[in-house]
PDB file of C-alpha atoms and ligand atoms in Angstrom:
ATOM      1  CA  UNK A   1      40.099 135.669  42.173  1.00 81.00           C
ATOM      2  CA  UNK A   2      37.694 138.108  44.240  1.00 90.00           C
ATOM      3  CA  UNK A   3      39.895 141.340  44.852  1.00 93.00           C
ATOM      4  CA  UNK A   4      38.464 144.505  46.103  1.00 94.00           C
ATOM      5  CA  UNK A   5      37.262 146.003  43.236  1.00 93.00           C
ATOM      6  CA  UNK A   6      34.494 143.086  42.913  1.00 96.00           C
ATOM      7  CA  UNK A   7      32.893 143.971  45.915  1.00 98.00           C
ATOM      8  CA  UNK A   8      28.975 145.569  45.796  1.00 97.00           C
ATOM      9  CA  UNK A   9      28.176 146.285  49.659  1.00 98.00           C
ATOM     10  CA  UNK A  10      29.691 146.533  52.729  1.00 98.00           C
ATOM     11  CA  UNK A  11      27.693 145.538  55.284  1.00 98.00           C
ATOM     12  CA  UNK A  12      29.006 146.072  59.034  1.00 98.00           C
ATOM     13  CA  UNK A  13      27.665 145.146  62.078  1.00 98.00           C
ATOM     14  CA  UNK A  14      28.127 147.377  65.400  1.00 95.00           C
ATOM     15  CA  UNK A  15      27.748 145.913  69.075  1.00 94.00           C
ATOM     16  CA  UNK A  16      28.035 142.536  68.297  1.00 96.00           C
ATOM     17  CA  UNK A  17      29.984 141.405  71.434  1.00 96.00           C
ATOM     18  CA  UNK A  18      28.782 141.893  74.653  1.00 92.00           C
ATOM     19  CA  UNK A  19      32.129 143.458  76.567  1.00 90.00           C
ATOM     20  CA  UNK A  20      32.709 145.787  73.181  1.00 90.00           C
ATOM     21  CA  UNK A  21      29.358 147.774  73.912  1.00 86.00           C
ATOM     22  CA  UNK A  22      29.540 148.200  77.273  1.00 89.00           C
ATOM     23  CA  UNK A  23      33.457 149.583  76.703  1.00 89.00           C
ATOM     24  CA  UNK A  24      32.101 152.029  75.246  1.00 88.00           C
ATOM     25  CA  UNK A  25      29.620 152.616  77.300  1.00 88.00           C
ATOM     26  CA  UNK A  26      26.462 151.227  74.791  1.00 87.00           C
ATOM     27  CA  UNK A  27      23.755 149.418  75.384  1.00 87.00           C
ATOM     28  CA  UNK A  28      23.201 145.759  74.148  1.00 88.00           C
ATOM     29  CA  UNK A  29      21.567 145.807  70.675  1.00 89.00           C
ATOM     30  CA  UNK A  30      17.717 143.493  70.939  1.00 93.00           C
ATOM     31  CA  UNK A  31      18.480 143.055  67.096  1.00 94.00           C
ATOM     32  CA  UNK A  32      21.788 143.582  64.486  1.00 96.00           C
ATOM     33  CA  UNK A  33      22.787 147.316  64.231  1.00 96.00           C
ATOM     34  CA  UNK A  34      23.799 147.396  60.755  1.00 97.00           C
ATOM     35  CA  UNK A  35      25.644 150.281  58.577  1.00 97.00           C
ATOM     36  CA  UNK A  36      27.520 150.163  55.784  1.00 98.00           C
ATOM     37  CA  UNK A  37      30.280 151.593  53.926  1.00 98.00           C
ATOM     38  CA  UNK A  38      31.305 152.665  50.817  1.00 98.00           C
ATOM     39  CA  UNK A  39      32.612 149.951  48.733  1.00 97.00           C
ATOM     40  CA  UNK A  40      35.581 152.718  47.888  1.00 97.00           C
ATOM     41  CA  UNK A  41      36.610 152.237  51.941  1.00 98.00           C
ATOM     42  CA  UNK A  42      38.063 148.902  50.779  1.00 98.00           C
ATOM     43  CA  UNK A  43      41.860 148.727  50.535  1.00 98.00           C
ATOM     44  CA  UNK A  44      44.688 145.690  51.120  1.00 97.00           C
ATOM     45  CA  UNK A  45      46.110 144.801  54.295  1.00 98.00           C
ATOM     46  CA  UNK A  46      49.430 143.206  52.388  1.00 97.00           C
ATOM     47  CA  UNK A  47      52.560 144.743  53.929  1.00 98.00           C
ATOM     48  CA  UNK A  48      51.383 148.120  52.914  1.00 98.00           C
ATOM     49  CA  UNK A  49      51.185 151.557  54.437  1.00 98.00           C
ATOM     50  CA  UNK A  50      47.787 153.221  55.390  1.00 98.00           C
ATOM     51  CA  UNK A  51      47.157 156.633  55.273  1.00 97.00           C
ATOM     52  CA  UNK A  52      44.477 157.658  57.811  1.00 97.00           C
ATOM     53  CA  UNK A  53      43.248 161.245  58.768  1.00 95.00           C
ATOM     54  CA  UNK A  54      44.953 163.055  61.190  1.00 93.00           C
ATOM     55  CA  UNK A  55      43.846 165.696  62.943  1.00 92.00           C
ATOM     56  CA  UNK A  56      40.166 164.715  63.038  1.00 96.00           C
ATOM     57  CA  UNK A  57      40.546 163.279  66.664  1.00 97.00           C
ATOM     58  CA  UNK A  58      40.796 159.145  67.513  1.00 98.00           C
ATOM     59  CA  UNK A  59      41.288 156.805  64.489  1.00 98.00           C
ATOM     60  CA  UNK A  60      40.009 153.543  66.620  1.00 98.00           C
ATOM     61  CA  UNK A  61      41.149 149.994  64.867  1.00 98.00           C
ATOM     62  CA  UNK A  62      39.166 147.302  65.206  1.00 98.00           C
ATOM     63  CA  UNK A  63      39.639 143.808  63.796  1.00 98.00           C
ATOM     64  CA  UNK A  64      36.259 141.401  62.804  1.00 98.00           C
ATOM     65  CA  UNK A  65      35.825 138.558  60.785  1.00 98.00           C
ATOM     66  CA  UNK A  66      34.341 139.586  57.489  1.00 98.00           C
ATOM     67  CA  UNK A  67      31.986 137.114  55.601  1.00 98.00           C
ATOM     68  CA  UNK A  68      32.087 137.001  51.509  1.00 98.00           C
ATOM     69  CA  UNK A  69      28.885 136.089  50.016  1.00 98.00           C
ATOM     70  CA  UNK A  70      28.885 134.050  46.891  1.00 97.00           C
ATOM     71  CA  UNK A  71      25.567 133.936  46.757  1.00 94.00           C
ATOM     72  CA  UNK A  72      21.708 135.136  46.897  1.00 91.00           C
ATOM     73  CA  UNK A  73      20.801 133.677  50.668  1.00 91.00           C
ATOM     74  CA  UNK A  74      17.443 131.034  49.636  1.00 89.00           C
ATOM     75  CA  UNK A  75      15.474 131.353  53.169  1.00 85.00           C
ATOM     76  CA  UNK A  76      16.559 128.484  55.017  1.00 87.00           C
ATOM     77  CA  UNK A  77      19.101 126.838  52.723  1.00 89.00           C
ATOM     78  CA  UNK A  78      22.244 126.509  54.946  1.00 91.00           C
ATOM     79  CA  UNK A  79      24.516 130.076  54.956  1.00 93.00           C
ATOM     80  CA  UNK A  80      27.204 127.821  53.831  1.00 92.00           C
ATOM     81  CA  UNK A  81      25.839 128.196  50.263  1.00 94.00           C
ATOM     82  CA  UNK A  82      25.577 131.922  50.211  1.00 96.00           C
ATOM     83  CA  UNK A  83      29.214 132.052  52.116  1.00 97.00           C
ATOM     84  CA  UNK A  84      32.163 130.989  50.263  1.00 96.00           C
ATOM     85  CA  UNK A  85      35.194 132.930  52.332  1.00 98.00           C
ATOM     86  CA  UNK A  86      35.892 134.797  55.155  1.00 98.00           C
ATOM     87  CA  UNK A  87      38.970 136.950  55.821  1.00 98.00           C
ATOM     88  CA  UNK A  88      39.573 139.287  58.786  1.00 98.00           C
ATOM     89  CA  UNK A  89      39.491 143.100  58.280  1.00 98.00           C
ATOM     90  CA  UNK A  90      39.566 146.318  59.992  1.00 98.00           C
ATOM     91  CA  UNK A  91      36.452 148.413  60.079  1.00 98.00           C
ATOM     92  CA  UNK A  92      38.576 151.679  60.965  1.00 98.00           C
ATOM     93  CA  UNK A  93      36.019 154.343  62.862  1.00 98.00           C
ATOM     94  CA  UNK A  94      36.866 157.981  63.512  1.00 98.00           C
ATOM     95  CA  UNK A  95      35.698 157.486  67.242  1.00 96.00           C
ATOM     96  CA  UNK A  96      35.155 161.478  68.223  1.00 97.00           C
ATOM     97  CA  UNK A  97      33.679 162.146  64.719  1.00 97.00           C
ATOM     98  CA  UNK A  98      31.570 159.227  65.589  1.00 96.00           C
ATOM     99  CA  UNK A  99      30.586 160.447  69.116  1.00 96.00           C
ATOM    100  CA  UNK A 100      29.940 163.910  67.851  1.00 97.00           C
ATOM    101  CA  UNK A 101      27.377 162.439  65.147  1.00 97.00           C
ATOM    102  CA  UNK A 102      25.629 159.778  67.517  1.00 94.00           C
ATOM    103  CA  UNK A 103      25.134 163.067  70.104  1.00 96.00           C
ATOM    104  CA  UNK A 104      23.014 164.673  67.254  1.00 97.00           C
ATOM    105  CA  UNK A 105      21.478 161.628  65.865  1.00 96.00           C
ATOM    106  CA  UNK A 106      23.143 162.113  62.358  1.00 96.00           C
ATOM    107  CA  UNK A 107      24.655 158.964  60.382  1.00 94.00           C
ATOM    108  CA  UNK A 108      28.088 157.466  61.238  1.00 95.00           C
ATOM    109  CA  UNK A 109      28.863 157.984  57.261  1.00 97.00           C
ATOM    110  CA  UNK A 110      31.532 160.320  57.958  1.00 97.00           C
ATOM    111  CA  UNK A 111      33.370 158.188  60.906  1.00 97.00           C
ATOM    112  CA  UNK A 112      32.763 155.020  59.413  1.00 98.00           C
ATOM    113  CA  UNK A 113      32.662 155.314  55.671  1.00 98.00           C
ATOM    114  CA  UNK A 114      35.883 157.714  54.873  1.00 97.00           C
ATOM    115  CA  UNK A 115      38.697 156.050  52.126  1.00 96.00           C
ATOM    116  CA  UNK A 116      40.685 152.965  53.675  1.00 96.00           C
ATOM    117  CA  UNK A 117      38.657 152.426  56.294  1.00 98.00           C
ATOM    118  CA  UNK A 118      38.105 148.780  55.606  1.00 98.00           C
ATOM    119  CA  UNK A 119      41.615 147.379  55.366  1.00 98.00           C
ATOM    120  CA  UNK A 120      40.945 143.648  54.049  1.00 98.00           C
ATOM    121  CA  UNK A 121      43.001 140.178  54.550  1.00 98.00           C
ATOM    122  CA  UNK A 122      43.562 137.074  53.119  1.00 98.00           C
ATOM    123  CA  UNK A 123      40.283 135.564  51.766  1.00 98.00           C
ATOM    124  CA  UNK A 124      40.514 131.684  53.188  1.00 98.00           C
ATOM    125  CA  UNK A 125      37.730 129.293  52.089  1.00 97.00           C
ATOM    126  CA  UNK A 126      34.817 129.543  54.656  1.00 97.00           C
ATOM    127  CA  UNK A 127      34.980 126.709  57.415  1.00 96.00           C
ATOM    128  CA  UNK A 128      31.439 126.202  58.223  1.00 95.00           C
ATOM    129  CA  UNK A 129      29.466 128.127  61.008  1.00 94.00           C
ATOM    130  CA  UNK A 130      30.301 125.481  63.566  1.00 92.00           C
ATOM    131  CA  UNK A 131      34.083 125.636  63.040  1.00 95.00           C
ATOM    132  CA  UNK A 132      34.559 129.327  63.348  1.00 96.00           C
ATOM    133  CA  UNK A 133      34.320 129.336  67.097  1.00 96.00           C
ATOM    134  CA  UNK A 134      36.834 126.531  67.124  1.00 97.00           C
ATOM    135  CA  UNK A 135      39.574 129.504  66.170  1.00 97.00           C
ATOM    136  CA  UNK A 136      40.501 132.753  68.277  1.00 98.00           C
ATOM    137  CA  UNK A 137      41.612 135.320  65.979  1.00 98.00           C
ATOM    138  CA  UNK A 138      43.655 138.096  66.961  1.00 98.00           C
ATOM    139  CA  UNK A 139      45.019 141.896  66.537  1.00 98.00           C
ATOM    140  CA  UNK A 140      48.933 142.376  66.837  1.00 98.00           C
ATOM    141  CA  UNK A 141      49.760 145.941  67.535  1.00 98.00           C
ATOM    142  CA  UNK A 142      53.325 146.780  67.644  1.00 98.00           C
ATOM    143  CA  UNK A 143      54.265 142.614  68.780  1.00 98.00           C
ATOM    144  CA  UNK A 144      51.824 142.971  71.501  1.00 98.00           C
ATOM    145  CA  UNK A 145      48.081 141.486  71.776  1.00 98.00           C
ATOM    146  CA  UNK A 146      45.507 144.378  71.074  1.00 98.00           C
ATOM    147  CA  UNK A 147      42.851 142.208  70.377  1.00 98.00           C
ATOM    148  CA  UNK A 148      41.428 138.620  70.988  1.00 98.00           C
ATOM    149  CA  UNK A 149      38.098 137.594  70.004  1.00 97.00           C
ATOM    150  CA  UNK A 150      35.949 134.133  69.079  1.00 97.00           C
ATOM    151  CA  UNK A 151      33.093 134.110  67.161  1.00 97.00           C
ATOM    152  CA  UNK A 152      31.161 132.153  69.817  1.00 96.00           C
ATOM    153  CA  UNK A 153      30.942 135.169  71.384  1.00 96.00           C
ATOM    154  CA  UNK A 154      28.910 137.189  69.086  1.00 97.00           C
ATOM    155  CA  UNK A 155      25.402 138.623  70.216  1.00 96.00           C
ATOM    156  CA  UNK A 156      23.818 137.316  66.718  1.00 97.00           C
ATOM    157  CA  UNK A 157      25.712 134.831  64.979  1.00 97.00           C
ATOM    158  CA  UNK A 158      26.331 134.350  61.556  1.00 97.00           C
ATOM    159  CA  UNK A 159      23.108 133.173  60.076  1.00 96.00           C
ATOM    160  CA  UNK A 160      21.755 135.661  62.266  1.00 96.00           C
ATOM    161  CA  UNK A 161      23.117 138.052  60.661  1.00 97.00           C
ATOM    162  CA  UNK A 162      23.053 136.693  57.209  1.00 97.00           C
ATOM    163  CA  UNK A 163      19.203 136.182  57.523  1.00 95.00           C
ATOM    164  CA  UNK A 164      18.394 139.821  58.722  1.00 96.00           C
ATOM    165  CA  UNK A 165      20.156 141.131  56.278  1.00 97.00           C
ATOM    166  CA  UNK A 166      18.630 139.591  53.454  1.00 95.00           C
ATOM    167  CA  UNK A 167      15.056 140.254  55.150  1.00 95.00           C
ATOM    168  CA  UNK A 168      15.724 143.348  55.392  1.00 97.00           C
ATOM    169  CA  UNK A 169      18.434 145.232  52.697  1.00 97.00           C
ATOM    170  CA  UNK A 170      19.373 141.992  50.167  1.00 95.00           C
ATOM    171  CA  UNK A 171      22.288 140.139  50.114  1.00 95.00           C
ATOM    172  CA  UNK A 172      23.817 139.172  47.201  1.00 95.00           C
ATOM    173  CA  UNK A 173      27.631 138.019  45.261  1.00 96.00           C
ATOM    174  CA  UNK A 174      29.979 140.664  45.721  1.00 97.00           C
ATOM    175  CA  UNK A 175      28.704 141.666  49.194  1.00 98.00           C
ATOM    176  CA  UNK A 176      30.824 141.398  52.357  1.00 98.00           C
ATOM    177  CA  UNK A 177      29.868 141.558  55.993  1.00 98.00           C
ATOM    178  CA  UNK A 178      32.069 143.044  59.217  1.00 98.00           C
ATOM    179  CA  UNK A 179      30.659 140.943  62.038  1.00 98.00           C
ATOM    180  CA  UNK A 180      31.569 143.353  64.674  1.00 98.00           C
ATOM    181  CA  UNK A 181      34.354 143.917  66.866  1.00 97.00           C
ATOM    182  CA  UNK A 182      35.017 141.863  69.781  1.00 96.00           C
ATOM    183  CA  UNK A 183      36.682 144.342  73.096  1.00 95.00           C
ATOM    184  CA  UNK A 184      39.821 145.747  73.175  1.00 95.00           C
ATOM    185  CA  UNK A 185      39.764 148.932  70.970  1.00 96.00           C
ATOM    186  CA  UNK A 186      41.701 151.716  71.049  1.00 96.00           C
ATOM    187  CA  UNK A 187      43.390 154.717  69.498  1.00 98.00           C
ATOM    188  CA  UNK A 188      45.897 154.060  66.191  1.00 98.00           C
ATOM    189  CA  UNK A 189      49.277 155.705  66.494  1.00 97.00           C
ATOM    190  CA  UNK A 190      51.263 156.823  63.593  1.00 98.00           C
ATOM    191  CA  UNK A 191      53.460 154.121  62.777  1.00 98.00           C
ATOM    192  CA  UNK A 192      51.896 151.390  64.090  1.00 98.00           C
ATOM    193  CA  UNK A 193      52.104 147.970  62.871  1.00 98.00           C
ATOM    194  CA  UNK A 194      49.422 145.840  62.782  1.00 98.00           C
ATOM    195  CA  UNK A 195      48.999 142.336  61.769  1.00 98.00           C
ATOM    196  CA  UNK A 196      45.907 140.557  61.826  1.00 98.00           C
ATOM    197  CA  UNK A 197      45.449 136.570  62.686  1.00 98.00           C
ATOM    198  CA  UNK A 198      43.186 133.964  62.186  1.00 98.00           C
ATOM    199  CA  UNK A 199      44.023 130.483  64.917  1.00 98.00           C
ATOM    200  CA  UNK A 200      48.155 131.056  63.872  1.00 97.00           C
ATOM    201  CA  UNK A 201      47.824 132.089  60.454  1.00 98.00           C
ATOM    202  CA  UNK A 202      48.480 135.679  59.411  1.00 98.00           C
ATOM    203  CA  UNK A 203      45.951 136.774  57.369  1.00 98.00           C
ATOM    204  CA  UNK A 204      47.100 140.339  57.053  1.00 98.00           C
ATOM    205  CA  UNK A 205      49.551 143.314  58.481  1.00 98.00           C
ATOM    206  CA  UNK A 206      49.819 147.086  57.569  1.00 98.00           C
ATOM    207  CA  UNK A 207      51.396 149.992  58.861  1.00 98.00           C
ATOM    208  CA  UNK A 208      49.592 152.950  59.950  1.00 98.00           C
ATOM    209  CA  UNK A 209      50.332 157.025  59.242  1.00 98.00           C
ATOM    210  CA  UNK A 210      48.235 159.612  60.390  1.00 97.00           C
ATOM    211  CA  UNK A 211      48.461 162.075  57.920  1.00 93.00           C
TER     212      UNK A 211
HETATM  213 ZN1   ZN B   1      33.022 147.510  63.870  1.00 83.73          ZN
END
């Protein structure tokens, strides 16, 4: 059973869907903006509570399908034997610590890398590249629809993104991979509820405090 503590990198992908960059005002990436986070940024999204920072400006949510590799990727074996699950998670971004740092030119570390700031699902067995863009999955703030996205609309797709990167940083068992956020973010509230779906399965739900 693959629980938190078994994961090695966090690999996260920024600007992967077209209307997401432009809402905030970014351009559209000519290759995979990749960062990472600490593998200590990993908590549960099982009915519990989630402490975030308060006080630090906007704690922004937003919800991406993350990829589990069970594998080294083999240049051009299929993904599917490098990817055994996928779950859907929340790669949690200070938003004004972020702008602050992208004005300078310093590393998001700080707005994208602080503790619980990659709330994690249910791990479901991985459908296949093809069938992932058969299912919508969705962000439920407070009963209402914060969030809808489809992984046919991703910039780079998932052996894209697999392939660049292995080229590039290694990929590896243990390792997980935010695909980006599709549009639709915003601003957490303290006591929000949240509950994350994948088609009409709910894969995960949390409640927020700003502390
Ligand atoms: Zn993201």
């Amino acid at each position: 059973m693959f629980s938190n503590r078994d994961i090695k990198n966090i690999y996260c992908i920024g600007r992967n869907y077209r209307l997401h960059a432009l809402e905030l005002g970014n351009e559209v990436p000519e290759q995979p903006l990749v960062f990472t986070k600490p593998s200590h940024s990993a908590t549960l999204m099982d009915g519990n509570t989630i402490t975030l920072p308060a006080n630090v400006g906007e704690v922004h949510f937003e919800l991406e399908i993350v990829l589990k590799i069970s594998d080294v990727y083999i240049a051009g074996a299929p993904i599917e034997e490098s990817i055994d699950a996928i779950t859907l998670g929340l790669d949690l971004t200070l938003r004004d610590v972020q702008s602050k740092l992208k004005a300078k030119g310093q590393p998001w570390l700080a707005a994208k890398g602080f503790k619980q700031s990659a709330p994690l699902g249910t791990w479901i067995p991985f459908p296949g590249e093809a069938e992932l863009g058969n299912v919508d999955f969705k962000l439920i703030r407070n009963g209402e629809t914060a969030q809808i996205g489809n992984a046919k609309d991703m910039l780079f797709g998932i052996s894209e993104l697999v392939k660049h990167i292995e080229a590039n940083y290694g990929l590896g068992a243990g390792d997980i991979i935010f695909t980006g956020t599709p549009a639709g973010v915003a601003a957490l509230q303290d006591g929000d509820q949240l509950e994350a779906y994948w088609g009409e399965q709910e894969l995960g739900n949390c409640s927020v405090k700003l502390a």
